[in-house]
mmCIF file of C-alpha atoms in Angstrom:
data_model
loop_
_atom_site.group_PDB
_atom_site.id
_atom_site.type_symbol
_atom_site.label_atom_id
_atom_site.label_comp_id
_atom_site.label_asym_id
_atom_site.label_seq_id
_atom_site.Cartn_x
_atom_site.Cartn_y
_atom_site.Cartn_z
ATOM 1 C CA UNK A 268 -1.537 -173.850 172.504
ATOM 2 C CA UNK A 269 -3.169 -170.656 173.692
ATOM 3 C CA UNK A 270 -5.886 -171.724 170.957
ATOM 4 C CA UNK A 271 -7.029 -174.837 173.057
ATOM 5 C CA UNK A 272 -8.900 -173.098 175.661
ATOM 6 C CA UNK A 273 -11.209 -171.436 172.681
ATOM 7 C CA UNK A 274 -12.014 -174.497 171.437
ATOM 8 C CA UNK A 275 -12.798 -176.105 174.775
ATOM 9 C CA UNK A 276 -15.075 -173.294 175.701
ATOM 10 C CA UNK A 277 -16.383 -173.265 172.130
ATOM 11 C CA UNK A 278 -17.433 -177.310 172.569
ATOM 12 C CA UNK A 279 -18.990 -176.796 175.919
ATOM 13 C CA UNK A 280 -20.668 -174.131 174.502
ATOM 14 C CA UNK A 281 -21.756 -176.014 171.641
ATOM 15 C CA UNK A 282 -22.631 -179.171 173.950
ATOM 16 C CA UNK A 283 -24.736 -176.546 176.480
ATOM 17 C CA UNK A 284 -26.579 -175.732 173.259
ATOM 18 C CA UNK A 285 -27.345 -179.211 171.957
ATOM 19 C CA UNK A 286 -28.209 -180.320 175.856
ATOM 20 C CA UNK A 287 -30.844 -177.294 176.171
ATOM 21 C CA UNK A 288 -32.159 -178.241 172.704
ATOM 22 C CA UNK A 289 -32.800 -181.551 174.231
ATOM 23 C CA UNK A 290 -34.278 -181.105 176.528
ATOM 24 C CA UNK A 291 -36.614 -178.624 175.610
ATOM 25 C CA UNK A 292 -40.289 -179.764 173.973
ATOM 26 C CA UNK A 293 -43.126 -177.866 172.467
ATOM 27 C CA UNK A 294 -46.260 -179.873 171.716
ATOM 28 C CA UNK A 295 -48.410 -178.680 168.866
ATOM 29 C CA UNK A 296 -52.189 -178.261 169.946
ATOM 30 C CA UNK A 297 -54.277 -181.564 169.244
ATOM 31 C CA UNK A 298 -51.046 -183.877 170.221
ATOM 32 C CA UNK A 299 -50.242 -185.475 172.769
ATOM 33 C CA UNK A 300 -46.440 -187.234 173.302
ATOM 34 C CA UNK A 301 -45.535 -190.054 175.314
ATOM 35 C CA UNK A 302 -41.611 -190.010 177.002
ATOM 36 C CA UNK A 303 -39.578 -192.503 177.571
ATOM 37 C CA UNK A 304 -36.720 -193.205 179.838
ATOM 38 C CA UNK A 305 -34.244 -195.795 179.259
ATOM 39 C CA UNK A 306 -37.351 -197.650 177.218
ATOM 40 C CA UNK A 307 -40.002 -197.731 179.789
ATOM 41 C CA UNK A 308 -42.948 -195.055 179.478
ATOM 42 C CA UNK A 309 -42.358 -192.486 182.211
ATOM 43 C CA UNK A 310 -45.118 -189.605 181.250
ATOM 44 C CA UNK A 311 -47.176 -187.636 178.841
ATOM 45 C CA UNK A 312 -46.372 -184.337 177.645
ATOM 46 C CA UNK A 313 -49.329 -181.832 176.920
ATOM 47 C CA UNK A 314 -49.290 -179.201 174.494
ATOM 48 C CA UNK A 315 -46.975 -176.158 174.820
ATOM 49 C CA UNK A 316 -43.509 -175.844 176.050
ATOM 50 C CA UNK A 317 -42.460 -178.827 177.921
ATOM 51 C CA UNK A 318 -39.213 -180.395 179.747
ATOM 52 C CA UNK A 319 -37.420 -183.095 179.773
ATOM 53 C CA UNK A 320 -33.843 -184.930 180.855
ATOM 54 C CA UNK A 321 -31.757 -184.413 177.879
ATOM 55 C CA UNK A 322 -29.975 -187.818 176.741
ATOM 56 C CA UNK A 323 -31.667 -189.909 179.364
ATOM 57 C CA UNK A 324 -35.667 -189.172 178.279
ATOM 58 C CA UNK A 325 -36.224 -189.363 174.741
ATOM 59 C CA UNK A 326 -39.985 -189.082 173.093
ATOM 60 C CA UNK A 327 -41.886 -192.398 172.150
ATOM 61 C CA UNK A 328 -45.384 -191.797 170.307
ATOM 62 C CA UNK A 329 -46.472 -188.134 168.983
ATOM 63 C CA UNK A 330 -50.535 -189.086 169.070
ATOM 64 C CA UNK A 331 -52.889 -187.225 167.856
ATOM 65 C CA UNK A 332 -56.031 -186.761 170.172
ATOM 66 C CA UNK A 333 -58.028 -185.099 167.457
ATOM 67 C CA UNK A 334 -61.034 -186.773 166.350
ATOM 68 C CA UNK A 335 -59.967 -188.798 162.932
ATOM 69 C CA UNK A 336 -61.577 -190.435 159.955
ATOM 70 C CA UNK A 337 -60.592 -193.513 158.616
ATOM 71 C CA UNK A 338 -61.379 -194.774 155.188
ATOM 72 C CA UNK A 339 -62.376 -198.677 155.224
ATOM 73 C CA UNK A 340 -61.181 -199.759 151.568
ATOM 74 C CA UNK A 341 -63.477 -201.077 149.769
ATOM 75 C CA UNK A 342 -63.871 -205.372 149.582
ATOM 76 C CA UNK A 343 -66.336 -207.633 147.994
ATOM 77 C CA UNK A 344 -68.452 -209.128 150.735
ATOM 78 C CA UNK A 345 -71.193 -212.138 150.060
ATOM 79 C CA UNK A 346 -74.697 -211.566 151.211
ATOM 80 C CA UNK A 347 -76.581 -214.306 152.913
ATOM 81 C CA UNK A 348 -78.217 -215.190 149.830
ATOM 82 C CA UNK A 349 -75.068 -215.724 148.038
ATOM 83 C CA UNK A 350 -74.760 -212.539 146.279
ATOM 84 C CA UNK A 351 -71.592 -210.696 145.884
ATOM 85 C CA UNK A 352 -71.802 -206.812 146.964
ATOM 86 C CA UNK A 353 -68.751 -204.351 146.645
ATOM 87 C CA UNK A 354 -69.219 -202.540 149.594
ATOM 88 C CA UNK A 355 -67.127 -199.364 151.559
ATOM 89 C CA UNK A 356 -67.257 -196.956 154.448
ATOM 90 C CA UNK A 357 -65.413 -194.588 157.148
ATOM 91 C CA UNK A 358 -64.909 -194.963 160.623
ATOM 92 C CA UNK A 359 -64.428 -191.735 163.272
ATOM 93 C CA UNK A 360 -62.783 -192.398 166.020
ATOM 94 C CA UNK A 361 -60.493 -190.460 168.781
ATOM 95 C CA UNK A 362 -57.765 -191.324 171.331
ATOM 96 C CA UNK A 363 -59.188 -191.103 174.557
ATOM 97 C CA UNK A 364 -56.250 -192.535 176.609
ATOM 98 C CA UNK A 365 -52.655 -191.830 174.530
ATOM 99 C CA UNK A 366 -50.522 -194.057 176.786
ATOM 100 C CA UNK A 367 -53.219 -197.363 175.410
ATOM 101 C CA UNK A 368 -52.977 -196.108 171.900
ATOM 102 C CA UNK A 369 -49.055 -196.001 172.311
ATOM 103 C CA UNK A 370 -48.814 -199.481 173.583
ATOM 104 C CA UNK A 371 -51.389 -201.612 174.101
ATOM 105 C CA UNK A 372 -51.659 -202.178 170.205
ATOM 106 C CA UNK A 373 -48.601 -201.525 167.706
ATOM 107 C CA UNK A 374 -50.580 -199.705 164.754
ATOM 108 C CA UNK A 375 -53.972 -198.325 166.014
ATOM 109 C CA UNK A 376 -54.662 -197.317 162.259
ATOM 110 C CA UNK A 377 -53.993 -200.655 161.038
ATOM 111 C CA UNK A 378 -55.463 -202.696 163.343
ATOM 112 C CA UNK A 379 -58.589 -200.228 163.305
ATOM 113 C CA UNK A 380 -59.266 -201.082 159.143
ATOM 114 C CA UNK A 381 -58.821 -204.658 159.615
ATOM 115 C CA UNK A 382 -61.121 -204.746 162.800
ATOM 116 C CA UNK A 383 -63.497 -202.839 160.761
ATOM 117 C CA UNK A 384 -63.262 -204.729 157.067
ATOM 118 C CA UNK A 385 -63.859 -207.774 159.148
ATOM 119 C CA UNK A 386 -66.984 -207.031 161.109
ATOM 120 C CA UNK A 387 -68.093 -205.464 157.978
ATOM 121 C CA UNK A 388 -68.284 -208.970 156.359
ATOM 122 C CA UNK A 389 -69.549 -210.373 159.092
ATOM 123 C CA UNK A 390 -72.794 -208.366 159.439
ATOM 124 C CA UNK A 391 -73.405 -208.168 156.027
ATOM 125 C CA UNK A 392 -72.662 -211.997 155.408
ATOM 126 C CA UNK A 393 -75.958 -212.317 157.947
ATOM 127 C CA UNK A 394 -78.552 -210.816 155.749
ATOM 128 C CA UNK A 395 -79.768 -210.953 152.357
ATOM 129 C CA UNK A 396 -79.179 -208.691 149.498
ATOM 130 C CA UNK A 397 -82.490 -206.420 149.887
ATOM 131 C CA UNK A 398 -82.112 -206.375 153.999
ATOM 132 C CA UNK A 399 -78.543 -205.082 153.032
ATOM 133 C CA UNK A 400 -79.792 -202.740 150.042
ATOM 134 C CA UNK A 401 -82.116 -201.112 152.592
ATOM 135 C CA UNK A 402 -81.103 -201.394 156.439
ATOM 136 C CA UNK A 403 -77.286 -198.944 156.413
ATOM 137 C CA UNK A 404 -78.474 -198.007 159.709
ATOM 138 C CA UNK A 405 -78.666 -201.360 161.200
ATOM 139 C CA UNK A 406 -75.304 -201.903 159.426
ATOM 140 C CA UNK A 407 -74.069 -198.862 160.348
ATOM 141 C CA UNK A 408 -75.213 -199.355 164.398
ATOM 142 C CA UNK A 409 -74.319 -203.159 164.568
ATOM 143 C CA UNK A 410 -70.382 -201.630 163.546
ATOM 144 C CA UNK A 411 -70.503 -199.210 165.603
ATOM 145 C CA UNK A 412 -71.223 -201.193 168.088
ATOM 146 C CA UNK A 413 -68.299 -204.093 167.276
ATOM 147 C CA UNK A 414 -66.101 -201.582 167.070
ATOM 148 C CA UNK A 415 -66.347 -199.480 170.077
ATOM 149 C CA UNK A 416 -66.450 -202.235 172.361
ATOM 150 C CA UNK A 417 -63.172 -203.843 170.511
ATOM 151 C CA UNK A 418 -61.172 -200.446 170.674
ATOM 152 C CA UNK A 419 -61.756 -199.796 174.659
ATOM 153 C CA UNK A 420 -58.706 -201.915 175.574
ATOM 154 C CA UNK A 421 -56.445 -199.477 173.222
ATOM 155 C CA UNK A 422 -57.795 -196.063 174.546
ATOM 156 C CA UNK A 423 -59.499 -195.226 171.622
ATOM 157 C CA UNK A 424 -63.118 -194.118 170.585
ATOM 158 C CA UNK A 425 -65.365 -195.137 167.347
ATOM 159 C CA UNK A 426 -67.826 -192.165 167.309
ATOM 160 C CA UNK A 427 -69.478 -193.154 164.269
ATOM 161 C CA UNK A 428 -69.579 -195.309 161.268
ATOM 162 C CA UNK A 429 -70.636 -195.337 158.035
ATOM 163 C CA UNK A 430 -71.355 -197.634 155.135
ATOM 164 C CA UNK A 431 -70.714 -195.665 151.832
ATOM 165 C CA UNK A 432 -71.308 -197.868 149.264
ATOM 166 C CA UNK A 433 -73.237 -200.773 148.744
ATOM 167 C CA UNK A 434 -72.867 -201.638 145.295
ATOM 168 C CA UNK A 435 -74.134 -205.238 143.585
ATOM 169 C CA UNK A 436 -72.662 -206.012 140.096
ATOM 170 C CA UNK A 437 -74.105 -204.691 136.829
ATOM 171 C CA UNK A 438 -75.479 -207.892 136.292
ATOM 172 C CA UNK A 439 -77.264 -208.522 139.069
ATOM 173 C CA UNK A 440 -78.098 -203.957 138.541
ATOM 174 C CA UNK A 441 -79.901 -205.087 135.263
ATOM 175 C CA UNK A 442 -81.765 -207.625 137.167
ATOM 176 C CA UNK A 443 -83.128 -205.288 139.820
ATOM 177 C CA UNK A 444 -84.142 -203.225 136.717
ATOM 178 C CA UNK A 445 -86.083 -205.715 134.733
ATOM 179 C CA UNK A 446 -87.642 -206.907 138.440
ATOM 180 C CA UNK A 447 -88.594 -202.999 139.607
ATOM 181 C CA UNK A 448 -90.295 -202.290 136.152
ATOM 182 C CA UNK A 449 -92.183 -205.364 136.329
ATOM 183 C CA UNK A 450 -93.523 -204.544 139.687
ATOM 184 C CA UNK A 451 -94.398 -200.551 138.653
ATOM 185 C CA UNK A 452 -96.368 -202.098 135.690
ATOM 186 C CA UNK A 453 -98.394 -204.636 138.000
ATOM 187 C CA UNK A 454 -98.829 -201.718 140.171
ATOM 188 C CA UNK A 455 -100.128 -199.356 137.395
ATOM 189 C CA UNK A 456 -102.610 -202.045 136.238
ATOM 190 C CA UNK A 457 -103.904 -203.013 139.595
ATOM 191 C CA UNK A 458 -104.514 -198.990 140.106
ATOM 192 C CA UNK A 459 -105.470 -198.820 136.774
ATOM 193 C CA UNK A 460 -108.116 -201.700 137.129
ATOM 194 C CA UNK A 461 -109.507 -200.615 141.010
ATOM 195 C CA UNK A 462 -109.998 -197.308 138.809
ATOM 196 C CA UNK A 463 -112.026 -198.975 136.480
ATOM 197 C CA UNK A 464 -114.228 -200.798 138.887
ATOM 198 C CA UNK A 465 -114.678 -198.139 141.122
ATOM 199 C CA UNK A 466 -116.032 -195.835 137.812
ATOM 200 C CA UNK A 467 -118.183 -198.809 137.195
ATOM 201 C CA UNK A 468 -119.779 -198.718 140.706
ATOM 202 C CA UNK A 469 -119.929 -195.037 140.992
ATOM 203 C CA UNK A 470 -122.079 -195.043 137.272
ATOM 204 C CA UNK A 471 -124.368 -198.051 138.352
ATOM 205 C CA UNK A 472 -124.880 -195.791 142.336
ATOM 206 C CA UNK A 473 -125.642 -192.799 139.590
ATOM 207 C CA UNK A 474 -128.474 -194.455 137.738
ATOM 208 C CA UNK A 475 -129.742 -195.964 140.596
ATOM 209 C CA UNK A 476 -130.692 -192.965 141.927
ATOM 210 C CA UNK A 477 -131.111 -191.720 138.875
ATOM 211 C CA UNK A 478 -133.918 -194.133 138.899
ATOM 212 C CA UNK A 479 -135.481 -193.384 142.294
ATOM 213 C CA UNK A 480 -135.782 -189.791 141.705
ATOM 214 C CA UNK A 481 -137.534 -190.601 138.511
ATOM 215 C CA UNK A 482 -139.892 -192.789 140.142
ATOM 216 C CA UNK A 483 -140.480 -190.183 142.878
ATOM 217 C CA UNK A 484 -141.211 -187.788 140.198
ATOM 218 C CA UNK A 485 -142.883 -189.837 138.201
ATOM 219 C CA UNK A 486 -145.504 -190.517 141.919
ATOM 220 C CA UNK A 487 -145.321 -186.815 142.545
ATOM 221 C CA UNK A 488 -146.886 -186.013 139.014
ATOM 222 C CA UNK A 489 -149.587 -188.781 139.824
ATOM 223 C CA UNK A 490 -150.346 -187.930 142.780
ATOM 224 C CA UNK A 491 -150.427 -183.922 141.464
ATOM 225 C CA UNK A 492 -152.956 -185.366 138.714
ATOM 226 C CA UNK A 493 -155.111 -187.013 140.930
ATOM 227 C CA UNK A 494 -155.528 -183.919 143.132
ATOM 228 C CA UNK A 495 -156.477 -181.975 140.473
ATOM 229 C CA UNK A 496 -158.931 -184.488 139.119
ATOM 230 C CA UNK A 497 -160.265 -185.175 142.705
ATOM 231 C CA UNK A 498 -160.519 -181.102 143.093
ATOM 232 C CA UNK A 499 -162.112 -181.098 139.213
ATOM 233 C CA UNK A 500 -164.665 -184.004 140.340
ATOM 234 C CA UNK A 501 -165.675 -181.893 143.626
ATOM 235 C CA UNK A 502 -165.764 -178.597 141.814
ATOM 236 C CA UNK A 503 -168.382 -180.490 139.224
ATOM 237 C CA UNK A 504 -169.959 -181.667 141.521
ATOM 238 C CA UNK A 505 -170.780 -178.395 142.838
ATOM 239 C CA UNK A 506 -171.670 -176.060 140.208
ATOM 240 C CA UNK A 507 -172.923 -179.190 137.849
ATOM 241 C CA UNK A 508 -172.644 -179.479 133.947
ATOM 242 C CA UNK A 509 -172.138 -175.719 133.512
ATOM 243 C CA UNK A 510 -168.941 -175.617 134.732
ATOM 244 C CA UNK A 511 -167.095 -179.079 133.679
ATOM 245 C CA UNK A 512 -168.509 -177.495 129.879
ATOM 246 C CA UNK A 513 -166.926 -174.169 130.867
ATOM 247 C CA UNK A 514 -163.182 -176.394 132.007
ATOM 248 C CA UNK A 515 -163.538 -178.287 128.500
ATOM 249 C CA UNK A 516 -164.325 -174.985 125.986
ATOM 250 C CA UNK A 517 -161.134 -173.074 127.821
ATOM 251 C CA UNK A 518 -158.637 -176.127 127.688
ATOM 252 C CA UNK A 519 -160.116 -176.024 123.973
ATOM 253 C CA UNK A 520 -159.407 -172.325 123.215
ATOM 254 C CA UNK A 521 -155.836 -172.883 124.873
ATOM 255 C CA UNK A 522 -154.906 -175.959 123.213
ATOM 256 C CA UNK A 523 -155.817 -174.168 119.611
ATOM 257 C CA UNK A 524 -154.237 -170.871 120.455
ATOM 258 C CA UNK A 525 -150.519 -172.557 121.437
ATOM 259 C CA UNK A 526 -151.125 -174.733 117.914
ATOM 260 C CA UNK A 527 -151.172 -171.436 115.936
ATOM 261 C CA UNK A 528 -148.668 -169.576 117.846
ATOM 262 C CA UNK A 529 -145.755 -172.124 117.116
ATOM 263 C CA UNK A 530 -143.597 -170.148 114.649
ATOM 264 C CA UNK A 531 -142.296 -173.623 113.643
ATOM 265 C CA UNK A 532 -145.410 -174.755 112.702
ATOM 266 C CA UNK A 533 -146.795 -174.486 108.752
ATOM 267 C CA UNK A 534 -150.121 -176.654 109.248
ATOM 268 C CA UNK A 535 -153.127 -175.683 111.755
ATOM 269 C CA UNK A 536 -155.395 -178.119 112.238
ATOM 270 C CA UNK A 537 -159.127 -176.629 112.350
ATOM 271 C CA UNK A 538 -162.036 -178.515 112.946
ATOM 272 C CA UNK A 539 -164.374 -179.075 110.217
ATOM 273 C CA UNK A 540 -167.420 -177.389 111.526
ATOM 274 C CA UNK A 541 -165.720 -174.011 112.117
ATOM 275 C CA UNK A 542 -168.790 -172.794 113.791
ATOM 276 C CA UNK A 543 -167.735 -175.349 116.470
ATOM 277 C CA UNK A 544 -164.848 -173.261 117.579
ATOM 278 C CA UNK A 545 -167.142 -169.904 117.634
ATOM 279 C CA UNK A 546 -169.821 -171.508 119.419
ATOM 280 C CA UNK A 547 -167.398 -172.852 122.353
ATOM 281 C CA UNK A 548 -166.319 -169.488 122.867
ATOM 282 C CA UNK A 549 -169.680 -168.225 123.328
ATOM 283 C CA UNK A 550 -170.650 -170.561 125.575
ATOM 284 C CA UNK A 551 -167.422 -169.857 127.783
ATOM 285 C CA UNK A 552 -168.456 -166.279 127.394
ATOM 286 C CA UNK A 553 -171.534 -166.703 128.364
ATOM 287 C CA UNK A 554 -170.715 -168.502 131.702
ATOM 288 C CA UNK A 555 -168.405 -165.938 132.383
ATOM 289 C CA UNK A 556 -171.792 -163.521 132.402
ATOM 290 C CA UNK A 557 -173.551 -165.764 134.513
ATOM 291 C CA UNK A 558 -176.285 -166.794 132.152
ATOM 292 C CA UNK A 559 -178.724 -169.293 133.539
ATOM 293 C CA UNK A 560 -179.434 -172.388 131.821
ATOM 294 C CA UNK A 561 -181.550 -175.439 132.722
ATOM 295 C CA UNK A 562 -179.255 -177.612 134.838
ATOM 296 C CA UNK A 563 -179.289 -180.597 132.434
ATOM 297 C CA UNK A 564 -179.574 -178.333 128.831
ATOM 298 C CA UNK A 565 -176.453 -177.341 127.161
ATOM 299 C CA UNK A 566 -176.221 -173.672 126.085
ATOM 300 C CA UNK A 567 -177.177 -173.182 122.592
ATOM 301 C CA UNK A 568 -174.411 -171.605 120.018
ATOM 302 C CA UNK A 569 -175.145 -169.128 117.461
ATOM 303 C CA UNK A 570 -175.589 -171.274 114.085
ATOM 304 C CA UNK A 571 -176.618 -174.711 115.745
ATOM 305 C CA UNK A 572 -172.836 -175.467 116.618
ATOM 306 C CA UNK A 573 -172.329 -177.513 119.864
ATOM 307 C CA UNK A 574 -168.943 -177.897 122.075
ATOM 308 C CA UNK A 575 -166.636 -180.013 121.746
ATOM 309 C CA UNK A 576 -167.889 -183.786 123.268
ATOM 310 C CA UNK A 577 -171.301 -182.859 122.797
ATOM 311 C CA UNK A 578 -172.969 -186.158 121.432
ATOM 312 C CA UNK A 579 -175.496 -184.264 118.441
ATOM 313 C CA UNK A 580 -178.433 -186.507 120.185
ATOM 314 C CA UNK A 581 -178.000 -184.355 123.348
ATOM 315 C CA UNK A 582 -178.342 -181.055 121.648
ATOM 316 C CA UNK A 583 -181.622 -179.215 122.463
#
C-alpha cells in the first residue's frame, strides 16, 4: 500500500511529460504547419519552437513553402497534323498561401501533373509537328500561363515551365532525315549553280574590258603614229630631201644592226649590192657634217652605190 503513492506520482509524472511533449512544436526551416482543433483549421505555425493545446490541437498539413520541381511524366500527344510526339517536361512552382494548399485542393502534387499533362496536350494538339519541333517557348509560355492562372485558387505558384522532350517516332526521325538531306543538296546546287553564273558574268565583265583597254591602246598607238608622221611630214618639209634621206639611212643602219646582234639568230640577211650599206652610211655621215648638196640631188656614195629607195633613174 505505501507503494501506491509512487506509482501515482510516477503516472502524473509520466502524463506531465507526454502533455509537455504535446504540446510543444518545432518547425524545420522551409515548412510551414497548419493546426487543427477539434477538425477545423485554427492557425499556422512558423518555423522554430512553437505551442500548442496538448490533446485538443493536433497538426493537419506539414507544407513545404520551398520552391519545388515537379516532373510531368512523359505521354504521347498528337500534333495538329496527326502526328504522334512523345513529349515531357517540369513544372516549378511554390506555396504562396499554406492554409489554400492544405485545403482548397486534396493533393496539390497530384492535381498539379494532371493539370499540367492536360494543357500539355492541349497546346500541342493546336499546332503542327514543325511549329511544335521549333516554338518550346511558345509551348513553354502558353503553360505557364494555364497553369498559373489554374493554381491561384490553391495558394500556389508555377514559376516556370519547361518542355524537355519533344520526341517524334523513329519512323517519322528517318523521314525528317531523308527530307533535311534533300533540302541541303538543293541548297548546295542552287549555291553551287549562282556560283557558276556569277564566274560566268564576272569572266564575260573581264574581257569586256579587256576589250576596251585594247581598243584604247590600240587608238593611243594610232594616234602616237600619226603624231610622229605629222611631226616627220613638218620636219621634211622643213629641211627638204636631205633630211627624210638622213631618217631612212639611220632606221636602215638600226634595223641591220638589231638583225646581227640577235644571238638566236644563224642567218643575216645582207643586201646584194654591199656597197649599198657603205654608201648609206656615208651619206648619214655626211649630213651629220653639214655637207651641202643641191636641194633636189641625192648625195653621191663612194663606188656609185645609192640609198636605200633610191629609184637608179634618179641617181646623178
Amino acid at each position: 500500500m505505501e507503494s501506491l503513492p509512487t506509482i501515482v506520482l510516477v503516472v502524473l509524472l509520466l502524463l506531465a511529460v507526454v502533455t509537455v511533449a504535446q504540446g510543444i512544436r518545432t518547425v524545420p526551416q522551409g515548412q510551414v504547419w497548419t493546426v487543427e482543433r477539434f477538425g477545423a483549421f485554427t492557425r499556422l505555425l512558423s518555423p522554430g519552437l512553437n505551442l500548442i493545446i496538448p490533446f485538443v490541437d493536433r497538426i493537419g498539413h506539414k507544407l513545404n513553402v520551398q520552391e519545388v520541381v515537379l516532373d510531368i511524366p512523359e505521354q504521347s500527344v498528337i500534333t495538329k497534323d496527326n502526328a504522334t510526339v512523345a513529349v515531357d517536361g517540369i513544372v516549378y512552382y511554390r506555396i504562396m498561401d499554406p492554409a489554400k494548399a492544405a485545403y482548397a485542393v486534396q493533393d496539390l502534387t497530384q492535381a498539379l501533373v494532371a493539370m499540367a499533362m492536360t494543357n500539355i496536350r492541349a497546346v500541342i494538339g493546336e499546332m503542327d509537328l514543325d511549329q511544335t519541333l521549333s516554338s518550346r517557348d511558345r509551348i513553354n509560355t502558353s503553360l505557364l500561363n494555364i497553369l498559373d492562372g489554374a493554381t491561384d485558387p490553391w495558394g500556389a505558384k508555377v514559376s516556370r515551365v519547361e518542355i524537355r522532350k519533344i520526341e517524334p517516332p523513329d519512323t517519322l526521325i528517318r523521314a525528317m532525315n531523308l527530307q533535311m538531306t534533300a533540302e541541303r543538296e538543293r541548297r548546295a546546287s542552287v549555291a553551287k549553280a549562282e556560283g557558276e553564273k556569277q564566274a560566268l558574268v564576272l569572266q564575260a565583265e573581264g574581257r569586256r574590258d579587256a576589250a576596251l583597254r585594247d581598243a584604247e591602246a590600240r587608238e593611243a598607238l594610232a594616234q602616237a603614229e600619226a603624231n610622229a608622221t605629222k611631226m616627220v611630214a613638218e620636219a621634211a618639209a622643213g629641211a627638204g630631201a636631205d633630211a627624210l634621206r638622213y631618217f631612212i639611212a639611220d632606221k636602215y643602219v638600226k634595223a641591220f644592226e638589231a638583225m646581227a646582234a640577235n644571238p638566236s639568230s644563224r642567218l643575216v640577211i645582207v643586201p646584194m649590192e654591199s656597197a649599198a650599206l657603205a654608201g648609206g652610211i656615208t651619206q648619214a655621215m655626211e649630213l651629220l657634217r653639214g655637207t651641202q648638196g643641191g636641194p633636189d640631188r641625192p648625195p653621191t656614195v663612194p663606188g656609185g652605190g645609192a640609198l636605200p629607195g633610191d629609184r637608179p633613174w634618179n641617181r646623178a
